[in-house]
Amino acid sequence: MISRICKSAIKFNNTRYFTTNVSTLLNKVEKDSSVENLDKVLQQVKDNDVKDISIYNSLMQKYSKLNLDAQCSDVFITASTNKIQDQFSKESLDSFEKVLSNHLLEDFDRKSNLDYIQKDYEQYKAALTRKP
């Protein structure tokens, strides 16, 4: 029995067959882990609107090994656009969570220095409501 898993893959007798160039993209990712090659593969994934999660998992793991946070986010955003982000593997989600925690903590640290603006505004607002 043939069943369609997603746009880019079908399943026949419990064997997965790729209907687009996902297998060639996976081979490119596995053979050459250079940043330029990974970027080219990611661009091809975006251009072809690939909806097979295996290529996204591979890209996420390769980018996280190279500590490329922006590209990890780009992979996740592309998967979210295709509405398949809930199919990521645990390793991919952990690496994306690490990226988020690194950058969110930096943002909170920067915003904590701006606390005086909120206090000044509250004092100004209180001064406007006081009657002479």
mmCIF file of N, CA and C in Angstrom:
data_model
loop_
_atom_site.group_PDB
_atom_site.id
_atom_site.type_symbol
_atom_site.label_atom_id
_atom_site.label_comp_id
_atom_site.label_asym_id
_atom_site.label_seq_id
_atom_site.Cartn_x
_atom_site.Cartn_y
_atom_site.Cartn_z
ATOM 1 N N MET A 1 0.842 -1.180 0.000
ATOM 2 C CA MET A 1 0.000 0.000 0.000
ATOM 3 C C MET A 1 0.883 1.238 0.000
ATOM 4 N N ILE A 2 0.545 2.171 -0.847
ATOM 5 C CA ILE A 2 1.290 3.420 -0.937
ATOM 6 C C ILE A 2 0.544 4.481 -0.147
ATOM 7 N N SER A 3 1.262 5.163 0.711
ATOM 8 C CA SER A 3 0.667 6.278 1.442
ATOM 9 C C SER A 3 1.611 7.470 1.379
ATOM 10 N N ARG A 4 1.031 8.632 1.233
ATOM 11 C CA ARG A 4 1.836 9.846 1.160
ATOM 12 C C ARG A 4 2.098 10.337 2.576
ATOM 13 N N ILE A 5 3.382 10.455 2.935
ATOM 14 C CA ILE A 5 3.768 10.955 4.250
ATOM 15 C C ILE A 5 3.657 12.471 4.260
ATOM 16 N N CYS A 6 4.249 13.091 3.291
ATOM 17 C CA CYS A 6 4.181 14.534 3.121
ATOM 18 C C CYS A 6 4.390 14.830 1.645
ATOM 19 N N LYS A 7 4.568 16.094 1.321
ATOM 20 C CA LYS A 7 4.697 16.473 -0.081
ATOM 21 C C LYS A 7 5.915 15.839 -0.741
ATOM 22 N N SER A 8 6.982 15.613 0.044
ATOM 23 C CA SER A 8 8.238 15.167 -0.558
ATOM 24 C C SER A 8 8.552 13.696 -0.323
ATOM 25 N N ALA A 9 7.661 12.939 0.305
ATOM 26 C CA ALA A 9 7.976 11.533 0.569
ATOM 27 C C ALA A 9 6.708 10.686 0.534
ATOM 28 N N ILE A 10 6.876 9.453 0.089
ATOM 29 C CA ILE A 10 5.796 8.481 0.145
ATOM 30 C C ILE A 10 6.309 7.248 0.878
ATOM 31 N N LYS A 11 5.377 6.454 1.356
ATOM 32 C CA LYS A 11 5.740 5.241 2.080
ATOM 33 C C LYS A 11 5.108 4.057 1.359
ATOM 34 N N PHE A 12 5.932 3.062 1.037
ATOM 35 C CA PHE A 12 5.458 1.871 0.348
ATOM 36 C C PHE A 12 6.054 0.661 1.053
ATOM 37 N N ASN A 13 5.188 -0.199 1.608
ATOM 38 C CA ASN A 13 5.631 -1.384 2.357
ATOM 39 C C ASN A 13 6.631 -1.021 3.455
ATOM 40 N N ASN A 14 6.282 -0.023 4.245
ATOM 41 C CA ASN A 14 7.097 0.452 5.367
ATOM 42 C C ASN A 14 8.486 0.939 4.953
ATOM 43 N N THR A 15 8.671 1.278 3.706
ATOM 44 C CA THR A 15 9.926 1.854 3.229
ATOM 45 C C THR A 15 9.631 3.261 2.740
ATOM 46 N N ARG A 16 10.458 4.187 3.171
ATOM 47 C CA ARG A 16 10.243 5.580 2.819
ATOM 48 C C ARG A 16 10.993 5.912 1.530
ATOM 49 N N TYR A 17 10.277 6.492 0.579
ATOM 50 C CA TYR A 17 10.872 6.916 -0.684
ATOM 51 C C TYR A 17 10.673 8.418 -0.834
ATOM 52 N N PHE A 18 11.731 9.095 -1.202
ATOM 53 C CA PHE A 18 11.643 10.534 -1.392
ATOM 54 C C PHE A 18 11.209 10.832 -2.816
ATOM 55 N N THR A 19 10.247 11.724 -2.950
ATOM 56 C CA THR A 19 9.741 12.053 -4.276
ATOM 57 C C THR A 19 10.407 13.293 -4.850
ATOM 58 N N THR A 20 11.062 14.055 -4.036
ATOM 59 C CA THR A 20 11.821 15.207 -4.529
ATOM 60 C C THR A 20 13.292 14.931 -4.297
ATOM 61 N N ASN A 21 14.086 15.934 -4.377
ATOM 62 C CA ASN A 21 15.526 15.762 -4.245
ATOM 63 C C ASN A 21 15.987 15.776 -2.787
ATOM 64 N N VAL A 22 15.149 15.356 -1.858
ATOM 65 C CA VAL A 22 15.508 15.352 -0.444
ATOM 66 C C VAL A 22 16.687 14.422 -0.186
ATOM 67 N N SER A 23 16.700 13.282 -0.822
ATOM 68 C CA SER A 23 17.810 12.350 -0.590
ATOM 69 C C SER A 23 19.129 12.932 -1.077
ATOM 70 N N THR A 24 19.118 13.636 -2.197
ATOM 71 C CA THR A 24 20.366 14.264 -2.658
ATOM 72 C C THR A 24 20.775 15.399 -1.738
ATOM 73 N N LEU A 25 19.804 16.124 -1.213
ATOM 74 C CA LEU A 25 20.127 17.190 -0.258
ATOM 75 C C LEU A 25 20.712 16.614 1.027
ATOM 76 N N LEU A 26 20.141 15.501 1.491
ATOM 77 C CA LEU A 26 20.683 14.850 2.688
ATOM 78 C C LEU A 26 22.105 14.360 2.452
ATOM 79 N N ASN A 27 22.357 13.817 1.278
ATOM 80 C CA ASN A 27 23.720 13.378 0.952
ATOM 81 C C ASN A 27 24.690 14.546 0.925
ATOM 82 N N LYS A 28 24.261 15.677 0.387
ATOM 83 C CA LYS A 28 25.120 16.866 0.372
ATOM 84 C C LYS A 28 25.458 17.320 1.784
ATOM 85 N N VAL A 29 24.470 17.285 2.662
ATOM 86 C CA VAL A 29 24.690 17.712 4.049
ATOM 87 C C VAL A 29 25.645 16.765 4.751
ATOM 88 N N GLU A 30 25.474 15.472 4.532
ATOM 89 C CA GLU A 30 26.319 14.489 5.211
ATOM 90 C C GLU A 30 27.744 14.474 4.673
ATOM 91 N N LYS A 31 27.911 14.701 3.376
ATOM 92 C CA LYS A 31 29.250 14.633 2.784
ATOM 93 C C LYS A 31 30.083 15.874 3.063
ATOM 94 N N ASP A 32 29.468 17.041 3.006
ATOM 95 C CA ASP A 32 30.215 18.286 3.144
ATOM 96 C C ASP A 32 29.521 19.170 4.180
ATOM 97 N N SER A 33 30.190 19.372 5.320
ATOM 98 C CA SER A 33 29.598 20.155 6.399
ATOM 99 C C SER A 33 30.128 21.582 6.439
ATOM 100 N N SER A 34 30.604 22.070 5.313
ATOM 101 C CA SER A 34 31.084 23.454 5.293
ATOM 102 C C SER A 34 29.889 24.401 5.357
ATOM 103 N N VAL A 35 30.137 25.586 5.868
ATOM 104 C CA VAL A 35 29.064 26.560 6.027
ATOM 105 C C VAL A 35 28.466 26.930 4.670
ATOM 106 N N GLU A 36 29.311 27.081 3.672
ATOM 107 C CA GLU A 36 28.824 27.450 2.342
ATOM 108 C C GLU A 36 27.893 26.374 1.778
ATOM 109 N N ASN A 37 28.276 25.124 1.938
ATOM 110 C CA ASN A 37 27.445 24.032 1.436
ATOM 111 C C ASN A 37 26.123 23.960 2.192
ATOM 112 N N LEU A 38 26.181 24.093 3.504
ATOM 113 C CA LEU A 38 24.956 24.042 4.297
ATOM 114 C C LEU A 38 24.024 25.190 3.930
ATOM 115 N N ASP A 39 24.604 26.371 3.695
ATOM 116 C CA ASP A 39 23.780 27.510 3.288
ATOM 117 C C ASP A 39 23.118 27.270 1.931
ATOM 118 N N LYS A 40 23.854 26.656 1.013
ATOM 119 C CA LYS A 40 23.283 26.344 -0.305
ATOM 120 C C LYS A 40 22.137 25.345 -0.177
ATOM 121 N N VAL A 41 22.335 24.338 0.665
ATOM 122 C CA VAL A 41 21.282 23.328 0.861
ATOM 123 C C VAL A 41 20.050 23.967 1.488
ATOM 124 N N LEU A 42 20.265 24.829 2.483
ATOM 125 C CA LEU A 42 19.131 25.503 3.118
ATOM 126 C C LEU A 42 18.381 26.370 2.105
ATOM 127 N N GLN A 43 19.103 27.031 1.242
ATOM 128 C CA GLN A 43 18.451 27.848 0.215
ATOM 129 C C GLN A 43 17.651 26.977 -0.749
ATOM 130 N N GLN A 44 18.183 25.811 -1.097
ATOM 131 C CA GLN A 44 17.439 24.890 -1.966
ATOM 132 C C GLN A 44 16.186 24.376 -1.272
ATOM 133 N N VAL A 45 16.290 24.132 0.027
ATOM 134 C CA VAL A 45 15.128 23.686 0.798
ATOM 135 C C VAL A 45 14.052 24.765 0.769
ATOM 136 N N LYS A 46 14.467 26.010 0.945
ATOM 137 C CA LYS A 46 13.504 27.117 0.904
ATOM 138 C C LYS A 46 12.889 27.266 -0.482
ATOM 139 N N ASP A 47 13.734 27.187 -1.504
ATOM 140 C CA ASP A 47 13.247 27.376 -2.875
ATOM 141 C C ASP A 47 12.282 26.279 -3.305
ATOM 142 N N ASN A 48 12.556 25.041 -2.919
ATOM 143 C CA ASN A 48 11.724 23.903 -3.322
ATOM 144 C C ASN A 48 10.566 23.642 -2.375
ATOM 145 N N ASP A 49 10.486 24.417 -1.294
ATOM 146 C CA ASP A 49 9.407 24.257 -0.314
ATOM 147 C C ASP A 49 9.336 22.815 0.195
ATOM 148 N N VAL A 50 10.483 22.296 0.617
ATOM 149 C CA VAL A 50 10.583 20.911 1.083
ATOM 150 C C VAL A 50 9.902 20.786 2.442
ATOM 151 N N LYS A 51 9.081 19.763 2.593
ATOM 152 C CA LYS A 51 8.349 19.562 3.844
ATOM 153 C C LYS A 51 8.727 18.262 4.526
ATOM 154 N N ASP A 52 9.909 17.774 4.265
ATOM 155 C CA ASP A 52 10.396 16.563 4.916
ATOM 156 C C ASP A 52 11.290 16.969 6.081
ATOM 157 N N ILE A 53 10.946 16.546 7.264
ATOM 158 C CA ILE A 53 11.633 17.007 8.472
ATOM 159 C C ILE A 53 13.059 16.488 8.572
ATOM 160 N N SER A 54 13.386 15.423 7.875
ATOM 161 C CA SER A 54 14.731 14.849 7.992
ATOM 162 C C SER A 54 15.811 15.825 7.549
ATOM 163 N N ILE A 55 15.565 16.590 6.510
ATOM 164 C CA ILE A 55 16.564 17.555 6.051
ATOM 165 C C ILE A 55 16.703 18.698 7.052
ATOM 166 N N TYR A 56 15.604 19.098 7.674
ATOM 167 C CA TYR A 56 15.660 20.160 8.674
ATOM 168 C C TYR A 56 16.435 19.701 9.909
ATOM 169 N N ASN A 57 16.200 18.449 10.328
ATOM 170 C CA ASN A 57 16.952 17.912 11.465
ATOM 171 C C ASN A 57 18.445 17.864 11.174
ATOM 172 N N SER A 58 18.800 17.416 9.991
ATOM 173 C CA SER A 58 20.219 17.336 9.625
ATOM 174 C C SER A 58 20.861 18.716 9.603
ATOM 175 N N LEU A 59 20.170 19.666 8.996
ATOM 176 C CA LEU A 59 20.710 21.027 8.949
ATOM 177 C C LEU A 59 20.847 21.626 10.345
ATOM 178 N N MET A 60 19.841 21.414 11.178
ATOM 179 C CA MET A 60 19.878 21.964 12.538
ATOM 180 C C MET A 60 21.050 21.376 13.316
ATOM 181 N N GLN A 61 21.266 20.083 13.207
ATOM 182 C CA GLN A 61 22.361 19.448 13.943
ATOM 183 C C GLN A 61 23.718 19.901 13.429
ATOM 184 N N LYS A 62 23.867 20.041 12.117
ATOM 185 C CA LYS A 62 25.149 20.491 11.554
ATOM 186 C C LYS A 62 25.438 21.935 11.944
ATOM 187 N N TYR A 63 24.435 22.797 11.869
ATOM 188 C CA TYR A 63 24.638 24.195 12.243
ATOM 189 C C TYR A 63 24.947 24.336 13.734
ATOM 190 N N SER A 64 24.292 23.530 14.561
ATOM 191 C CA SER A 64 24.552 23.636 15.998
ATOM 192 C C SER A 64 25.950 23.144 16.348
ATOM 193 N N LYS A 65 26.462 22.149 15.613
ATOM 194 C CA LYS A 65 27.842 21.700 15.841
ATOM 195 C C LYS A 65 28.842 22.791 15.483
ATOM 196 N N LEU A 66 28.484 23.618 14.507
ATOM 197 C CA LEU A 66 29.355 24.718 14.092
ATOM 198 C C LEU A 66 29.100 26.000 14.892
ATOM 199 N N ASN A 67 28.164 25.939 15.850
ATOM 200 C CA ASN A 67 27.795 27.081 16.695
ATOM 201 C C ASN A 67 27.330 28.280 15.869
ATOM 202 N N LEU A 68 26.496 28.025 14.901
ATOM 203 C CA LEU A 68 25.939 29.076 14.054
ATOM 204 C C LEU A 68 24.484 29.305 14.459
ATOM 205 N N ASP A 69 24.294 30.211 15.407
ATOM 206 C CA ASP A 69 22.973 30.422 15.986
ATOM 207 C C ASP A 69 21.976 31.015 14.994
ATOM 208 N N ALA A 70 22.426 31.948 14.174
ATOM 209 C CA ALA A 70 21.505 32.582 13.222
ATOM 210 C C ALA A 70 20.964 31.562 12.224
ATOM 211 N N GLN A 71 21.823 30.666 11.766
ATOM 212 C CA GLN A 71 21.369 29.658 10.805
ATOM 213 C C GLN A 71 20.444 28.641 11.460
ATOM 214 N N CYS A 72 20.710 28.295 12.728
ATOM 215 C CA CYS A 72 19.793 27.395 13.454
ATOM 216 C C CYS A 72 18.400 28.018 13.525
ATOM 217 N N SER A 73 18.362 29.300 13.819
ATOM 218 C CA SER A 73 17.077 29.995 13.870
ATOM 219 C C SER A 73 16.412 30.022 12.505
ATOM 220 N N ASP A 74 17.213 30.219 11.472
ATOM 221 C CA ASP A 74 16.671 30.254 10.112
ATOM 222 C C ASP A 74 16.053 28.910 9.730
ATOM 223 N N VAL A 75 16.705 27.820 10.117
ATOM 224 C CA VAL A 75 16.158 26.484 9.846
ATOM 225 C C VAL A 75 14.823 26.313 10.565
ATOM 226 N N PHE A 76 14.768 26.723 11.830
ATOM 227 C CA PHE A 76 13.537 26.574 12.601
ATOM 228 C C PHE A 76 12.422 27.450 12.032
ATOM 229 N N ILE A 77 12.765 28.663 11.627
ATOM 230 C CA ILE A 77 11.760 29.564 11.053
ATOM 231 C C ILE A 77 11.230 29.008 9.734
ATOM 232 N N THR A 78 12.116 28.453 8.926
ATOM 233 C CA THR A 78 11.683 27.853 7.661
ATOM 234 C C THR A 78 10.748 26.672 7.915
ATOM 235 N N ALA A 79 11.086 25.852 8.904
ATOM 236 C CA ALA A 79 10.209 24.727 9.248
ATOM 237 C C ALA A 79 8.872 25.230 9.786
ATOM 238 N N SER A 80 8.907 26.308 10.559
ATOM 239 C CA SER A 80 7.664 26.879 11.083
ATOM 240 C C SER A 80 6.790 27.416 9.956
ATOM 241 N N THR A 81 7.420 28.015 8.967
ATOM 242 C CA THR A 81 6.678 28.521 7.818
ATOM 243 C C THR A 81 5.965 27.386 7.091
ATOM 244 N N ASN A 82 6.623 26.237 7.021
ATOM 245 C CA ASN A 82 6.021 25.063 6.379
ATOM 246 C C ASN A 82 5.143 24.257 7.326
ATOM 247 N N LYS A 83 5.007 24.732 8.562
ATOM 248 C CA LYS A 83 4.142 24.118 9.585
ATOM 249 C C LYS A 83 4.547 22.685 9.930
ATOM 250 N N ILE A 84 5.860 22.448 10.025
ATOM 251 C CA ILE A 84 6.341 21.121 10.412
ATOM 252 C C ILE A 84 7.288 21.198 11.608
ATOM 253 N N GLN A 85 7.294 22.328 12.325
ATOM 254 C CA GLN A 85 8.232 22.496 13.424
ATOM 255 C C GLN A 85 7.956 21.538 14.583
ATOM 256 N N ASP A 86 6.755 21.010 14.691
ATOM 257 C CA ASP A 86 6.440 20.083 15.775
ATOM 258 C C ASP A 86 6.989 18.683 15.525
ATOM 259 N N GLN A 87 7.586 18.437 14.362
ATOM 260 C CA GLN A 87 8.139 17.122 14.046
ATOM 261 C C GLN A 87 9.646 17.039 14.274
ATOM 262 N N PHE A 88 10.268 18.106 14.775
ATOM 263 C CA PHE A 88 11.712 18.092 15.001
ATOM 264 C C PHE A 88 12.100 17.003 15.996
ATOM 265 N N SER A 89 13.312 16.488 15.838
ATOM 266 C CA SER A 89 13.823 15.502 16.792
ATOM 267 C C SER A 89 14.201 16.207 18.091
ATOM 268 N N LYS A 90 14.360 15.428 19.141
ATOM 269 C CA LYS A 90 14.704 15.997 20.447
ATOM 270 C C LYS A 90 16.048 16.723 20.397
ATOM 271 N N GLU A 91 17.019 16.176 19.681
ATOM 272 C CA GLU A 91 18.339 16.815 19.592
ATOM 273 C C GLU A 91 18.243 18.178 18.916
ATOM 274 N N SER A 92 17.455 18.263 17.873
ATOM 275 C CA SER A 92 17.293 19.534 17.167
ATOM 276 C C SER A 92 16.589 20.559 18.043
ATOM 277 N N LEU A 93 15.571 20.120 18.761
ATOM 278 C CA LEU A 93 14.869 21.041 19.652
ATOM 279 C C LEU A 93 15.764 21.505 20.791
ATOM 280 N N ASP A 94 16.594 20.599 21.311
ATOM 281 C CA ASP A 94 17.521 20.989 22.373
ATOM 282 C C ASP A 94 18.529 22.017 21.883
ATOM 283 N N SER A 95 19.037 21.832 20.678
ATOM 284 C CA SER A 95 20.004 22.795 20.154
ATOM 285 C C SER A 95 19.336 24.143 19.899
ATOM 286 N N PHE A 96 18.092 24.143 19.421
ATOM 287 C CA PHE A 96 17.396 25.413 19.210
ATOM 288 C C PHE A 96 17.066 26.074 20.543
ATOM 289 N N GLU A 97 16.735 25.279 21.545
ATOM 290 C CA GLU A 97 16.465 25.835 22.874
ATOM 291 C C GLU A 97 17.718 26.484 23.451
ATOM 292 N N LYS A 98 18.873 25.870 23.183
ATOM 293 C CA LYS A 98 20.141 26.450 23.629
ATOM 294 C C LYS A 98 20.386 27.797 22.954
ATOM 295 N N VAL A 99 20.095 27.870 21.669
ATOM 296 C CA VAL A 99 20.246 29.132 20.933
ATOM 297 C C VAL A 99 19.346 30.200 21.534
ATOM 298 N N LEU A 100 18.096 29.841 21.782
ATOM 299 C CA LEU A 100 17.162 30.807 22.350
ATOM 300 C C LEU A 100 17.589 31.265 23.735
ATOM 301 N N SER A 101 18.004 30.335 24.568
ATOM 302 C CA SER A 101 18.383 30.716 25.929
ATOM 303 C C SER A 101 19.607 31.621 25.928
ATOM 304 N N ASN A 102 20.562 31.365 25.034
ATOM 305 C CA ASN A 102 21.742 32.232 24.962
ATOM 306 C C ASN A 102 21.359 33.658 24.604
ATOM 307 N N HIS A 103 20.515 33.811 23.606
ATOM 308 C CA HIS A 103 20.202 35.146 23.124
ATOM 309 C C HIS A 103 19.131 35.834 23.947
ATOM 310 N N LEU A 104 18.201 35.096 24.505
ATOM 311 C CA LEU A 104 17.197 35.726 25.351
ATOM 312 C C LEU A 104 17.811 36.237 26.637
ATOM 313 N N LEU A 105 18.754 35.508 27.201
ATOM 314 C CA LEU A 105 19.419 35.984 28.410
ATOM 315 C C LEU A 105 20.188 37.265 28.132
ATOM 316 N N GLU A 106 20.818 37.364 26.968
ATOM 317 C CA GLU A 106 21.520 38.592 26.619
ATOM 318 C C GLU A 106 20.539 39.756 26.524
ATOM 319 N N ASP A 107 19.373 39.534 25.940
ATOM 320 C CA ASP A 107 18.381 40.599 25.826
ATOM 321 C C ASP A 107 17.884 41.030 27.194
ATOM 322 N N PHE A 108 17.637 40.080 28.092
ATOM 323 C CA PHE A 108 17.178 40.433 29.424
ATOM 324 C C PHE A 108 18.241 41.222 30.175
ATOM 325 N N ASP A 109 19.496 40.875 29.996
ATOM 326 C CA ASP A 109 20.564 41.618 30.650
ATOM 327 C C ASP A 109 20.602 43.054 30.156
ATOM 328 N N ARG A 110 20.409 43.254 28.861
ATOM 329 C CA ARG A 110 20.413 44.607 28.316
ATOM 330 C C ARG A 110 19.209 45.391 28.812
ATOM 331 N N LYS A 111 18.071 44.752 28.929
ATOM 332 C CA LYS A 111 16.867 45.458 29.365
ATOM 333 C C LYS A 111 16.891 45.751 30.856
ATOM 334 N N SER A 112 17.597 44.960 31.628
ATOM 335 C CA SER A 112 17.630 45.210 33.067
ATOM 336 C C SER A 112 18.339 46.520 33.384
ATOM 337 N N ASN A 113 19.230 46.963 32.508
ATOM 338 C CA ASN A 113 19.899 48.244 32.708
ATOM 339 C C ASN A 113 18.979 49.417 32.411
ATOM 340 N N LEU A 114 17.854 49.176 31.802
ATOM 341 C CA LEU A 114 16.912 50.234 31.448
ATOM 342 C C LEU A 114 15.791 50.379 32.469
ATOM 343 N N ASP A 115 15.929 49.766 33.614
ATOM 344 C CA ASP A 115 14.890 49.797 34.635
ATOM 345 C C ASP A 115 14.636 51.219 35.131
ATOM 346 N N TYR A 116 15.663 52.068 35.118
ATOM 347 C CA TYR A 116 15.504 53.429 35.618
ATOM 348 C C TYR A 116 14.497 54.219 34.776
ATOM 349 N N ILE A 117 14.323 53.886 33.513
ATOM 350 C CA ILE A 117 13.360 54.596 32.667
ATOM 351 C C ILE A 117 11.944 54.366 33.183
ATOM 352 N N GLN A 118 11.630 53.137 33.549
ATOM 353 C CA GLN A 118 10.309 52.823 34.085
ATOM 354 C C GLN A 118 10.073 53.561 35.397
ATOM 355 N N LYS A 119 11.079 53.609 36.266
ATOM 356 C CA LYS A 119 10.934 54.310 37.549
ATOM 357 C C LYS A 119 10.729 55.805 37.338
ATOM 358 N N ASP A 120 11.491 56.412 36.412
ATOM 359 C CA ASP A 120 11.323 57.837 36.119
ATOM 360 C C ASP A 120 9.930 58.128 35.575
ATOM 361 N N TYR A 121 9.419 57.248 34.725
ATOM 362 C CA TYR A 121 8.090 57.440 34.166
ATOM 363 C C TYR A 121 7.027 57.358 35.258
ATOM 364 N N GLU A 122 7.169 56.424 36.169
ATOM 365 C CA GLU A 122 6.200 56.299 37.259
ATOM 366 C C GLU A 122 6.226 57.533 38.154
ATOM 367 N N GLN A 123 7.406 58.092 38.413
ATOM 368 C CA GLN A 123 7.499 59.319 39.209
ATOM 369 C C GLN A 123 6.856 60.487 38.468
ATOM 370 N N TYR A 124 7.077 60.574 37.179
ATOM 371 C CA TYR A 124 6.479 61.631 36.363
ATOM 372 C C TYR A 124 4.965 61.518 36.365
ATOM 373 N N LYS A 125 4.454 60.306 36.229
ATOM 374 C CA LYS A 125 3.014 60.084 36.214
ATOM 375 C C LYS A 125 2.401 60.441 37.568
ATOM 376 N N ALA A 126 3.103 60.087 38.642
ATOM 377 C CA ALA A 126 2.612 60.416 39.978
ATOM 378 C C ALA A 126 2.617 61.928 40.188
ATOM 379 N N ALA A 127 3.602 62.623 39.638
ATOM 380 C CA ALA A 127 3.676 64.075 39.790
ATOM 381 C C ALA A 127 2.532 64.760 39.050
ATOM 382 N N LEU A 128 2.080 64.221 37.964
ATOM 383 C CA LEU A 128 0.973 64.815 37.216
ATOM 384 C C LEU A 128 -0.354 64.666 37.944
ATOM 385 N N THR A 129 -0.515 63.619 38.718
ATOM 386 C CA THR A 129 -1.789 63.391 39.405
ATOM 387 C C THR A 129 -1.861 64.105 40.749
ATOM 388 N N ARG A 130 -0.725 64.578 41.272
ATOM 389 C CA ARG A 130 -0.751 65.313 42.548
ATOM 390 C C ARG A 130 -1.344 66.701 42.351
ATOM 391 N N LYS A 131 -2.099 67.140 43.328
ATOM 392 C CA LYS A 131 -2.665 68.487 43.278
ATOM 393 C C LYS A 131 -1.790 69.411 44.117
ATOM 394 N N PRO A 132 -1.611 70.639 43.651
ATOM 395 C CA PRO A 132 -0.762 71.580 44.406
ATOM 396 C C PRO A 132 -1.391 72.058 45.693
#
